[in-house]
mmCIF file of C-alpha atoms in Angstrom:
data_model
loop_
_atom_site.group_PDB
_atom_site.id
_atom_site.type_symbol
_atom_site.label_atom_id
_atom_site.label_comp_id
_atom_site.label_asym_id
_atom_site.label_seq_id
_atom_site.Cartn_x
_atom_site.Cartn_y
_atom_site.Cartn_z
ATOM 1 C CA VAL A 31 36.146 33.251 -17.579
ATOM 2 C CA ARG A 32 32.496 34.041 -16.424
ATOM 3 C CA ARG A 33 33.055 37.636 -17.517
ATOM 4 C CA LEU A 34 33.744 35.883 -20.808
ATOM 5 C CA HIS A 35 31.035 33.701 -20.893
ATOM 6 C CA ASP A 36 28.501 36.487 -20.028
ATOM 7 C CA ILE A 37 29.567 38.307 -22.932
ATOM 8 C CA PHE A 38 29.420 35.228 -25.275
ATOM 9 C CA MET A 39 26.022 34.597 -23.822
ATOM 10 C CA TRP A 40 24.940 38.031 -24.394
ATOM 11 C CA GLN A 41 25.949 37.815 -27.782
ATOM 12 C CA GLY A 42 24.059 34.625 -28.286
ATOM 13 C CA ASP A 43 27.148 32.777 -29.482
ATOM 14 C CA ILE A 44 26.185 29.221 -27.904
ATOM 15 C CA GLU A 45 29.605 27.286 -29.162
ATOM 16 C CA ASN A 46 32.040 29.933 -27.583
ATOM 17 C CA SER A 47 29.477 30.012 -24.506
ATOM 18 C CA GLN A 48 30.039 26.347 -24.060
ATOM 19 C CA ALA A 49 33.763 26.392 -24.741
ATOM 20 C CA THR A 50 33.989 28.710 -21.842
ATOM 21 C CA SER A 51 32.006 26.336 -19.661
ATOM 22 C CA LEU A 52 33.876 24.039 -20.347
ATOM 23 C CA MET A 53 36.828 25.672 -19.013
ATOM 24 C CA LEU A 54 35.321 26.586 -15.889
ATOM 25 C CA LEU A 55 35.213 22.724 -14.930
ATOM 26 C CA ASP A 56 38.819 23.289 -13.659
ATOM 27 C CA LEU A 57 37.835 26.004 -11.814
ATOM 28 C CA ASN A 58 35.485 24.752 -8.900
ATOM 29 C CA PRO A 59 32.159 25.523 -11.287
ATOM 30 C CA THR A 60 28.916 26.374 -9.305
ATOM 31 C CA TYR A 61 25.578 24.810 -9.964
ATOM 32 C CA GLU A 62 24.532 27.645 -12.122
ATOM 33 C CA ASP A 63 28.022 27.129 -14.242
ATOM 34 C CA LEU A 64 26.805 23.291 -14.451
ATOM 35 C CA THR A 65 23.397 23.613 -15.617
ATOM 36 C CA ARG A 66 24.410 26.407 -18.323
ATOM 37 C CA GLY A 67 26.942 24.161 -19.791
ATOM 38 C CA ILE A 68 24.271 21.546 -19.803
ATOM 39 C CA SER A 69 21.978 23.859 -21.417
ATOM 40 C CA GLU A 70 24.435 24.657 -23.886
ATOM 41 C CA SER A 71 25.425 21.417 -24.733
ATOM 42 C CA ARG A 72 22.166 20.592 -25.427
ATOM 43 C CA SER A 73 21.329 23.037 -28.004
ATOM 44 C CA LEU A 74 24.187 21.973 -29.759
ATOM 45 C CA ALA A 75 22.912 18.370 -29.557
ATOM 46 C CA ASP A 76 26.426 17.664 -27.891
ATOM 47 C CA LEU A 77 25.435 14.588 -25.758
ATOM 48 C CA GLU A 78 29.188 13.572 -24.726
ATOM 49 C CA ASN A 79 29.625 17.436 -23.237
ATOM 50 C CA MET A 80 26.375 17.286 -21.628
ATOM 51 C CA SER A 81 27.713 13.781 -19.841
ATOM 52 C CA VAL A 82 30.737 15.804 -19.009
ATOM 53 C CA PHE A 83 29.017 18.283 -17.275
ATOM 54 C CA TYR A 84 26.798 15.990 -15.434
ATOM 55 C CA HIS A 85 29.545 13.918 -14.348
ATOM 56 C CA LYS A 86 31.178 17.218 -12.880
ATOM 57 C CA MET A 87 27.902 17.794 -11.012
ATOM 58 C CA VAL A 88 27.941 14.193 -9.740
ATOM 59 C CA GLU A 89 31.351 14.500 -8.643
ATOM 60 C CA GLN A 90 30.412 17.699 -6.630
ATOM 61 C CA ASP A 91 27.115 16.416 -4.885
ATOM 62 C CA LEU A 92 25.088 18.775 -6.885
ATOM 63 C CA VAL A 93 22.825 16.870 -8.767
ATOM 64 C CA SER A 94 19.262 18.278 -7.500
ATOM 65 C CA PRO A 95 16.279 15.681 -7.671
ATOM 66 C CA ASP A 96 14.554 17.481 -10.587
ATOM 67 C CA LEU A 97 17.763 16.556 -12.587
ATOM 68 C CA TYR A 98 17.784 13.040 -11.495
ATOM 69 C CA ASN A 99 15.840 11.612 -15.000
ATOM 70 C CA ASP A 100 17.902 13.547 -17.281
ATOM 71 C CA CYS A 101 21.487 12.950 -15.705
ATOM 72 C CA ILE A 102 20.864 9.318 -15.331
ATOM 73 C CA ASP A 103 19.362 9.259 -19.102
ATOM 74 C CA THR A 104 22.341 11.491 -20.559
ATOM 75 C CA ILE A 105 24.958 9.385 -18.823
ATOM 76 C CA GLU A 106 23.649 6.146 -19.902
ATOM 77 C CA LYS A 107 23.277 7.071 -23.426
ATOM 78 C CA ASN A 108 26.772 8.199 -23.521
ATOM 79 C CA ASP A 109 28.428 5.835 -21.170
ATOM 80 C CA GLY A 110 26.550 2.845 -21.097
ATOM 81 C CA THR A 111 24.609 0.631 -18.295
ATOM 82 C CA ASN A 112 27.897 0.154 -15.716
ATOM 83 C CA LYS A 113 28.739 3.469 -15.832
ATOM 84 C CA THR A 114 25.399 4.640 -15.056
ATOM 85 C CA ILE A 115 24.984 2.371 -12.254
ATOM 86 C CA GLU A 116 27.867 3.487 -10.487
ATOM 87 C CA VAL A 117 26.516 7.010 -10.849
ATOM 88 C CA VAL A 118 23.000 6.041 -9.667
ATOM 89 C CA LEU A 119 24.343 3.944 -6.564
ATOM 90 C CA GLY A 120 26.524 7.289 -5.577
ATOM 91 C CA LEU A 121 23.211 9.405 -5.928
ATOM 92 C CA ILE A 122 21.245 6.674 -3.723
ATOM 93 C CA LYS A 123 24.197 7.199 -0.918
ATOM 94 C CA LEU A 124 23.116 10.739 -0.850
ATOM 95 C CA ASP A 125 19.312 10.417 -1.162
ATOM 96 C CA PRO A 126 18.399 6.696 -0.227
ATOM 97 C CA LYS A 127 14.717 7.516 -0.138
ATOM 98 C CA SER A 128 14.254 8.626 -3.767
ATOM 99 C CA ASP A 129 11.833 6.551 -5.570
ATOM 100 C CA VAL A 130 13.262 7.982 -9.074
ATOM 101 C CA LEU A 131 16.613 6.711 -8.157
ATOM 102 C CA LEU A 132 15.545 3.149 -7.018
ATOM 103 C CA GLY A 133 13.464 2.890 -10.260
ATOM 104 C CA HIS A 134 16.698 3.458 -12.213
ATOM 105 C CA LYS A 135 18.709 0.900 -10.309
ATOM 106 C CA LEU A 136 15.725 -1.451 -10.683
ATOM 107 C CA ARG A 137 15.937 -0.972 -14.321
ATOM 108 C CA LEU A 138 19.283 -1.084 -14.878
ATOM 109 C CA TYR A 139 20.163 -4.218 -12.728
ATOM 110 C CA SER A 140 17.398 -5.883 -14.860
ATOM 111 C CA TYR A 141 19.421 -5.417 -18.301
ATOM 112 C CA LEU A 142 22.320 -7.126 -16.118
ATOM 113 C CA ASN A 143 20.064 -9.952 -15.161
ATOM 114 C CA ASP A 144 21.028 -9.376 -11.715
ATOM 115 C CA TYR A 145 17.860 -10.890 -10.404
ATOM 116 C CA LYS A 146 18.268 -10.729 -6.807
ATOM 117 C CA THR A 147 19.222 -6.861 -6.646
ATOM 118 C CA VAL A 148 16.006 -6.313 -8.996
ATOM 119 C CA GLY A 149 13.477 -8.389 -6.567
ATOM 120 C CA GLN A 150 15.406 -6.429 -3.554
ATOM 121 C CA THR A 151 15.211 -3.048 -4.983
ATOM 122 C CA TYR A 152 11.384 -3.707 -6.181
ATOM 123 C CA PHE A 153 10.648 -4.149 -2.329
ATOM 124 C CA GLU A 154 12.124 -1.321 -1.457
ATOM 125 C CA ILE A 155 10.128 0.983 -4.132
ATOM 126 C CA ALA A 156 7.039 -0.709 -2.762
ATOM 127 C CA LYS A 157 7.642 0.939 0.632
ATOM 128 C CA LEU A 158 7.841 4.022 -0.910
ATOM 129 C CA ARG A 159 4.875 4.052 -3.148
ATOM 130 C CA PRO A 160 3.029 2.186 -5.773
ATOM 131 C CA VAL A 161 5.158 0.394 -8.108
ATOM 132 C CA LEU A 162 5.083 1.654 -11.868
ATOM 133 C CA PRO A 163 4.083 -1.020 -14.311
ATOM 134 C CA ASN A 164 7.341 -1.565 -16.198
ATOM 135 C CA GLU A 165 8.817 -1.758 -12.802
ATOM 136 C CA ALA A 166 6.325 -4.615 -12.039
ATOM 137 C CA LEU A 167 7.373 -6.305 -15.288
ATOM 138 C CA TYR A 168 11.144 -6.177 -14.386
ATOM 139 C CA ALA A 169 10.433 -7.605 -11.281
ATOM 140 C CA ALA A 170 8.184 -10.260 -12.440
ATOM 141 C CA ASP A 171 10.495 -11.515 -14.775
ATOM 142 C CA ALA A 172 13.474 -11.383 -12.267
ATOM 143 C CA PHE A 173 11.094 -13.401 -9.684
ATOM 144 C CA ILE A 174 10.475 -16.045 -12.559
ATOM 145 C CA MET A 175 14.128 -16.564 -12.876
ATOM 146 C CA ILE A 176 14.607 -17.521 -9.285
ATOM 147 C CA GLY A 177 11.404 -19.671 -9.265
ATOM 148 C CA GLU A 178 9.255 -17.447 -7.216
ATOM 149 C CA ASP A 179 6.415 -17.280 -9.590
ATOM 150 C CA LYS A 180 3.811 -16.635 -7.131
ATOM 151 C CA GLN A 181 5.481 -13.476 -5.866
ATOM 152 C CA ALA A 182 6.048 -12.458 -9.769
ATOM 153 C CA LEU A 183 1.998 -12.947 -10.369
ATOM 154 C CA LYS A 184 1.678 -10.646 -7.090
ATOM 155 C CA ALA A 185 4.170 -7.866 -8.509
ATOM 156 C CA LEU A 186 2.075 -7.916 -11.393
ATOM 157 C CA THR A 187 -1.586 -7.930 -9.764
ATOM 158 C CA THR A 188 -0.755 -5.452 -7.059
ATOM 159 C CA VAL A 189 -0.715 -2.806 -9.955
ATOM 160 C CA LYS A 190 -3.466 -0.263 -9.937
ATOM 161 C CA ASN A 191 -6.036 -1.142 -12.743
ATOM 162 C CA TRP A 192 -3.459 -3.894 -14.532
ATOM 163 C CA GLN A 193 -6.594 -5.528 -16.155
ATOM 164 C CA GLU A 194 -6.384 -2.163 -18.321
ATOM 165 C CA PHE A 195 -2.813 -2.785 -19.562
ATOM 166 C CA ASP A 196 -1.810 -3.791 -22.756
ATOM 167 C CA ASP A 197 -2.334 -7.444 -23.999
ATOM 168 C CA ASN A 198 1.242 -8.378 -23.443
ATOM 169 C CA PHE A 199 1.036 -7.253 -19.677
ATOM 170 C CA VAL A 200 -2.573 -9.185 -19.366
ATOM 171 C CA GLN A 201 -1.128 -12.413 -21.175
ATOM 172 C CA GLU A 202 1.933 -12.437 -18.588
ATOM 173 C CA VAL A 203 -0.753 -12.460 -15.486
ATOM 174 C CA ALA A 204 -2.800 -15.100 -17.739
ATOM 175 C CA THR A 205 0.329 -17.468 -17.813
ATOM 176 C CA LEU A 206 1.304 -16.949 -14.158
ATOM 177 C CA ALA A 207 -1.939 -17.381 -12.797
ATOM 178 C CA TRP A 208 -2.102 -20.831 -14.763
ATOM 179 C CA THR A 209 1.253 -21.651 -13.558
ATOM 180 C CA CYS A 210 0.314 -20.792 -9.854
ATOM 181 C CA ASP A 211 -2.828 -22.640 -10.233
ATOM 182 C CA ASP A 212 -4.645 -19.457 -9.426
ATOM 183 C CA ARG A 213 -8.035 -20.411 -11.572
ATOM 184 C CA ASN A 214 -9.864 -17.310 -10.521
ATOM 185 C CA LEU A 215 -7.397 -14.725 -11.510
ATOM 186 C CA SER A 216 -6.476 -17.049 -14.590
ATOM 187 C CA LEU A 217 -10.337 -16.527 -15.495
ATOM 188 C CA VAL A 218 -10.371 -12.833 -15.342
ATOM 189 C CA ALA A 219 -7.060 -12.350 -17.452
ATOM 190 C CA GLN A 220 -8.091 -14.853 -20.195
ATOM 191 C CA ASN A 221 -11.426 -13.358 -20.380
ATOM 192 C CA ILE A 222 -10.119 -9.955 -20.846
ATOM 193 C CA LEU A 223 -8.112 -11.240 -23.486
ATOM 194 C CA LEU A 224 -10.900 -12.844 -25.105
ATOM 195 C CA ASP A 225 -13.046 -9.545 -25.018
ATOM 196 C CA ARG A 226 -10.094 -7.831 -26.896
ATOM 197 C CA THR A 227 -9.931 -10.538 -29.174
ATOM 198 C CA SER A 228 -6.080 -10.610 -28.641
ATOM 199 C CA VAL A 229 -3.690 -12.329 -30.727
ATOM 200 C CA VAL A 230 -1.150 -12.687 -28.067
ATOM 201 C CA ALA A 231 -3.467 -15.134 -26.207
ATOM 202 C CA ASN A 232 -2.458 -18.538 -25.567
ATOM 203 C CA SER A 233 -5.576 -20.354 -27.335
ATOM 204 C CA TYR A 234 -5.124 -23.482 -25.081
ATOM 205 C CA PHE A 235 -4.765 -21.917 -21.921
ATOM 206 C CA LEU A 236 -7.343 -19.521 -23.156
ATOM 207 C CA VAL A 237 -10.029 -22.182 -23.962
ATOM 208 C CA ASN A 238 -9.097 -24.148 -20.503
ATOM 209 C CA SER A 239 -9.498 -21.388 -18.352
ATOM 210 C CA ILE A 240 -12.766 -19.196 -19.301
ATOM 211 C CA GLY A 241 -14.942 -22.106 -18.165
ATOM 212 C CA PRO A 242 -17.572 -24.165 -20.382
ATOM 213 C CA VAL A 243 -18.939 -22.792 -23.693
ATOM 214 C CA ASN A 244 -21.984 -20.803 -23.503
ATOM 215 C CA LYS A 245 -24.456 -18.046 -25.520
ATOM 216 C CA GLU A 246 -22.168 -15.172 -23.694
ATOM 217 C CA ASN A 247 -18.973 -16.507 -24.845
ATOM 218 C CA LEU A 248 -19.526 -18.559 -28.021
ATOM 219 C CA ASP A 249 -19.456 -15.576 -30.594
ATOM 220 C CA LYS A 250 -16.485 -14.534 -28.566
ATOM 221 C CA LEU A 251 -14.596 -17.572 -29.050
ATOM 222 C CA ILE A 252 -15.695 -17.738 -32.742
ATOM 223 C CA LYS A 253 -14.130 -14.289 -33.516
ATOM 224 C CA PHE A 254 -11.061 -15.364 -31.478
ATOM 225 C CA TYR A 255 -10.572 -18.269 -33.537
ATOM 226 C CA GLU A 256 -10.926 -16.531 -36.782
ATOM 227 C CA VAL A 257 -8.608 -13.509 -35.753
ATOM 228 C CA ASN A 258 -6.190 -16.121 -34.608
ATOM 229 C CA ASN A 259 -6.739 -18.713 -37.346
ATOM 230 C CA ASP A 260 -6.725 -21.527 -34.808
#
């Protein structure tokens, strides 16, 4: 079968190359057999069979770290969240310190509203490397849902350069800072939103957080109210 596959490859016959790669699935395929099958299926825009080859790779413990993202993305698109979680958990058993796998675990469990697991996974990731902005948002949402607003605020503001992220991220910080009675942090976040004339800012919280109106912020406030029609 491999010889036949080589002939089809030499002829540039991708469909028959993929067909023989699928035949090899029952013949103890090697890593190379499976990666060729994935490549052929990708060329044919065949997501279903890409997932088939990746499942076989998972079954044989052949998924290399450089393939984690593509493997998980493919299986998630084809098979859904629950099946993907099974795959991710299986890969984590083999590679428990992989921050890539833990990142996917955090994201997938957030889709299922499993707040406890999301929180636990967040701390695991934080021990390995700086938490990414999207991971911090997933974690913050989970912490909020279990009543840990201060931990949610900490998750967001420990992300490097959080002040430079989009308005929605900064607004989340501003809201949590107000809720947690952190006036200094609230002042910082609300002034960022004011400087940007942000349309997502809460006018009441903003005005009550930035301090007294003065020459430095008056023009910004006027522009803010004009843009937001308040």
